[in-house]
Tab-separated table of C-alpha atoms in Angstrom:
chain	number	residue	atom	x	y	z
A	591	MET	CA	255.132	189.168	-8.618
A	592	GLN	CA	251.924	190.805	-9.831
A	593	GLU	CA	250.168	188.664	-12.406
A	594	VAL	CA	248.636	185.269	-11.751
A	595	SER	CA	250.517	184.065	-14.857
A	596	GLU	CA	253.778	185.052	-13.119
A	597	ILE	CA	252.827	183.023	-10.028
A	598	LYS	CA	252.125	180.090	-12.327
A	599	LYS	CA	255.533	180.479	-13.996
A	600	TYR	CA	257.242	180.650	-10.597
A	601	ALA	CA	255.416	177.477	-9.492
A	602	ARG	CA	256.525	175.593	-12.605
A	603	LYS	CA	260.121	176.779	-12.329
A	604	ASN	CA	260.359	175.951	-8.595
A	605	GLN	CA	258.303	172.731	-8.755
A	606	VAL	CA	255.587	174.044	-6.440
A	607	PRO	CA	252.434	171.997	-7.123
A	608	ILE	CA	249.459	174.182	-8.065
A	609	MET	CA	245.990	173.303	-9.348
A	610	LYS	CA	245.390	172.340	-12.955
A	611	ASP	CA	243.523	175.022	-14.919
A	612	ASP	CA	240.353	173.006	-15.552
A	613	GLY	CA	240.139	171.954	-11.879
A	614	LEU	CA	240.556	175.568	-10.798
A	615	ASP	CA	237.917	176.716	-13.312
A	616	PHE	CA	235.543	174.045	-11.978
A	617	ILE	CA	235.902	175.291	-8.374
A	618	CYS	CA	235.715	178.984	-9.341
A	619	ASN	CA	232.488	178.252	-11.259
A	620	TYR	CA	231.149	176.416	-8.213
A	621	ILE	CA	231.987	179.438	-6.013
A	622	ARG	CA	230.221	181.765	-8.479
A	623	GLU	CA	227.117	179.580	-8.974
A	624	HIS	CA	226.605	178.817	-5.268
A	625	ASN	CA	227.351	182.315	-3.976
A	626	VAL	CA	230.194	181.083	-1.760
A	627	LYS	CA	231.507	183.840	0.535
A	628	ARG	CA	233.732	182.174	3.167
A	629	ILE	CA	236.398	179.689	2.130
A	630	LEU	CA	238.806	177.608	4.191
A	631	GLU	CA	241.749	176.212	2.238
A	632	ILE	CA	243.986	173.528	3.698
A	633	GLY	CA	247.300	173.794	1.863
A	634	THR	CA	248.199	177.313	0.706
A	635	ALA	CA	251.477	176.580	-1.102
A	636	ILE	CA	252.250	179.975	-2.717
A	637	GLY	CA	248.651	181.217	-2.710
A	638	TYR	CA	247.758	180.520	-6.346
A	639	SER	CA	244.325	178.957	-5.776
A	640	ALA	CA	243.402	181.253	-2.844
A	641	ILE	CA	243.987	184.266	-5.125
A	642	GLN	CA	241.836	182.754	-7.880
A	643	PHE	CA	239.031	181.976	-5.404
A	644	ALA	CA	239.110	185.492	-3.907
A	645	LYS	CA	239.009	187.082	-7.371
A	646	VAL	CA	235.660	185.430	-8.187
A	647	ASN	CA	233.785	187.980	-6.078
A	648	PRO	CA	234.893	191.001	-3.977
A	649	ASP	CA	232.779	189.718	-1.026
A	650	ILE	CA	234.791	186.505	-0.688
A	651	THR	CA	237.165	185.951	2.226
A	652	VAL	CA	239.646	183.093	2.415
A	653	VAL	CA	241.422	181.568	5.405
A	654	THR	CA	244.267	179.375	4.194
A	655	ILE	CA	246.617	177.146	6.191
A	656	GLU	CA	250.241	176.356	5.298
A	657	ARG	CA	252.911	174.843	7.534
A	658	GLU	CA	256.023	175.704	5.452
A	659	ILE	CA	257.216	179.210	6.330
A	660	ASP	CA	258.969	179.877	2.993
A	661	LYS	CA	255.694	179.187	1.164
A	662	VAL	CA	253.778	181.392	3.628
A	663	ILE	CA	256.175	184.286	2.975
A	664	ARG	CA	255.803	183.860	-0.806
A	665	ALA	CA	251.991	183.542	-0.523
A	666	LYS	CA	251.715	186.702	1.615
A	667	GLN	CA	253.733	188.604	-0.993
A	668	ASN	CA	251.470	187.275	-3.750
A	669	PHE	CA	248.325	188.260	-1.799
A	670	HIS	CA	249.777	191.744	-1.270
A	671	ASP	CA	250.756	192.103	-4.949
A	672	ASN	CA	247.208	191.192	-5.962
A	673	GLY	CA	245.628	193.605	-3.453
A	674	LEU	CA	244.060	190.732	-1.518
A	675	GLU	CA	245.851	190.843	1.848
A	676	GLU	CA	242.659	192.232	3.449
A	677	ARG	CA	240.561	189.295	2.223
A	678	ILE	CA	242.983	186.359	2.473
A	679	THR	CA	244.336	185.318	5.870
A	680	VAL	CA	247.193	182.817	5.857
A	681	LEU	CA	247.902	180.789	8.997
A	682	ASN	CA	251.431	179.412	9.325
A	683	GLU	CA	250.423	176.179	11.092
A	684	ASP	CA	250.301	172.447	10.674
A	685	ALA	CA	246.569	172.105	9.911
A	686	LEU	CA	246.254	168.986	12.076
A	687	MET	CA	247.792	170.807	15.072
A	688	LEU	CA	245.636	173.920	14.714
A	689	GLU	CA	243.542	174.531	17.829
A	690	ASN	CA	239.933	175.731	17.554
A	691	LEU	CA	239.571	177.452	14.206
A	692	PRO	CA	236.557	179.757	14.717
A	693	GLY	CA	233.763	180.267	12.233
A	694	GLU	CA	231.866	178.416	9.555
A	695	PHE	CA	232.829	178.165	5.902
A	696	ASP	CA	230.693	177.754	2.784
A	697	LEU	CA	233.516	175.835	1.148
A	698	ILE	CA	236.378	173.880	2.696
A	699	PHE	CA	239.059	173.044	0.143
A	700	ILE	CA	241.422	170.160	0.955
A	701	ASP	CA	244.645	170.292	-1.069
A	702	ALA	CA	247.501	169.489	1.314
A	703	ALA	CA	249.288	166.273	2.390
A	704	LYS	CA	247.390	163.618	0.418
A	705	ALA	CA	247.963	160.910	3.038
A	706	GLN	CA	246.154	163.057	5.654
A	707	TYR	CA	242.907	163.761	3.772
A	708	ILE	CA	240.682	161.706	6.117
A	709	LYS	CA	242.204	163.472	9.148
A	710	PHE	CA	241.703	166.909	7.526
A	711	PHE	CA	238.097	166.024	6.702
A	712	GLU	CA	237.348	164.792	10.235
A	713	LYS	CA	239.057	167.763	11.889
A	714	PHE	CA	237.484	170.572	9.853
A	715	LYS	CA	233.968	169.212	9.168
A	716	VAL	CA	232.871	171.086	12.336
A	717	ASN	CA	233.666	174.323	10.455
A	718	LEU	CA	231.364	173.493	7.551
A	719	ALA	CA	228.326	175.769	7.197
A	720	PRO	CA	224.987	173.866	7.046
A	721	ASP	CA	224.758	174.191	3.245
A	722	GLY	CA	228.508	174.143	2.710
A	723	VAL	CA	230.694	171.708	0.778
A	724	ILE	CA	234.069	170.090	1.236
A	725	ILE	CA	235.984	169.959	-2.029
A	726	SER	CA	239.028	167.689	-2.306
A	727	ASP	CA	241.644	167.798	-5.074
A	728	ASN	CA	244.160	165.291	-6.503
A	729	LEU	CA	241.974	162.212	-6.086
A	730	SER	CA	243.318	160.803	-9.345
A	731	PHE	CA	246.927	161.880	-8.675
A	732	HIS	CA	248.005	161.969	-12.343
A	733	GLY	CA	246.037	158.794	-13.071
A	734	MET	CA	248.117	156.772	-10.622
A	735	VAL	CA	245.282	156.122	-8.131
A	736	GLU	CA	243.551	154.080	-10.857
A	737	ASP	CA	246.813	152.472	-12.024
A	738	PHE	CA	249.592	151.930	-9.461
A	739	SER	CA	251.876	150.586	-12.219
A	740	LEU	CA	252.459	154.192	-13.354
A	741	THR	CA	254.969	154.579	-10.507
A	742	LYS	CA	257.779	152.456	-9.093
A	743	SER	CA	258.149	154.541	-5.914
A	744	LYS	CA	257.114	152.698	-2.742
A	745	ASP	CA	256.420	156.050	-1.021
A	746	THR	CA	254.145	157.147	-3.858
A	747	ILE	CA	252.301	153.804	-3.817
A	748	ARG	CA	251.758	154.194	-0.053
A	749	MET	CA	250.304	157.656	-0.646
A	750	LEU	CA	248.117	156.390	-3.516
A	751	LYS	CA	246.683	153.719	-1.205
A	752	LYS	CA	245.790	156.479	1.299
A	753	ILE	CA	244.064	158.501	-1.444
A	754	LYS	CA	242.150	155.379	-2.479
A	755	LYS	CA	241.161	154.844	1.162
A	756	TYR	CA	239.943	158.477	1.339
A	757	VAL	CA	237.808	158.005	-1.799
A	758	GLU	CA	236.310	154.880	-0.174
A	759	PHE	CA	235.760	156.868	3.044
A	760	LEU	CA	233.812	159.499	1.068
A	761	LYS	CA	231.775	156.916	-0.854
A	762	THR	CA	230.727	155.024	2.270
A	763	ASN	CA	230.290	157.927	4.727
A	764	PRO	CA	226.630	157.761	5.850
A	765	ASP	CA	226.547	161.419	6.966
A	766	TYR	CA	227.688	162.899	3.646
A	767	THR	CA	226.981	162.606	-0.058
A	768	THR	CA	229.913	162.960	-2.452
A	769	GLU	CA	230.054	163.555	-6.188
A	770	PHE	CA	233.274	162.756	-8.042
A	771	PHE	CA	234.496	164.633	-11.113
A	772	THR	CA	237.279	163.649	-13.518
A	773	VAL	CA	238.126	167.318	-14.065
A	774	GLY	CA	241.631	168.559	-13.165
A	775	ASP	CA	243.471	165.912	-11.174
A	776	GLY	CA	240.263	164.363	-9.832
A	777	ILE	CA	237.918	166.416	-7.634
A	778	SER	CA	235.188	165.516	-5.169
A	779	VAL	CA	232.357	167.705	-3.846
A	780	THR	CA	230.947	166.525	-0.507
A	781	ARG	CA	227.755	167.756	1.174
A	782	LYS	CA	226.306	166.941	4.569
A	783	ASN	CA	223.101	164.874	4.323
């Protein structure tokens, strides 16, 4: 599975959620413009976004965390096929159970279990470099966060309420400043004050 377009096709066919193109472009531009070198990604899936981030600049390294072993295996293959296994490290762990992740990151990307975003933020903020940012994806969740009537699923509504709570958490957090963007599926960029 060589090409990024092939990974995208595989994701569509196997219903693996991956980033929307404009959201991915937004983050890759951010990485380029802010000279980001070390990235922590929470939620690897099959490695689609980690590959795109690493391809921005040959000096970039990515540590990415994924708890589902079948996705880890697929991601590792994709990293290998793209010649990036030296620059992307995938940890097969539940991110919330991970003990003492060493190092600081210029960018922490949260794109895993939506209901756990506050916990991810609180756990990994210690790994944020002084001028780093935490970027969160799916804050609109296909427009449903703004309009719960778009779904009838009680589970989805529960998750949407958690996303809404996370957005509120970001807006009211006195230690951080967050900008929200309607690009992709709703993205936030958070900086320490």
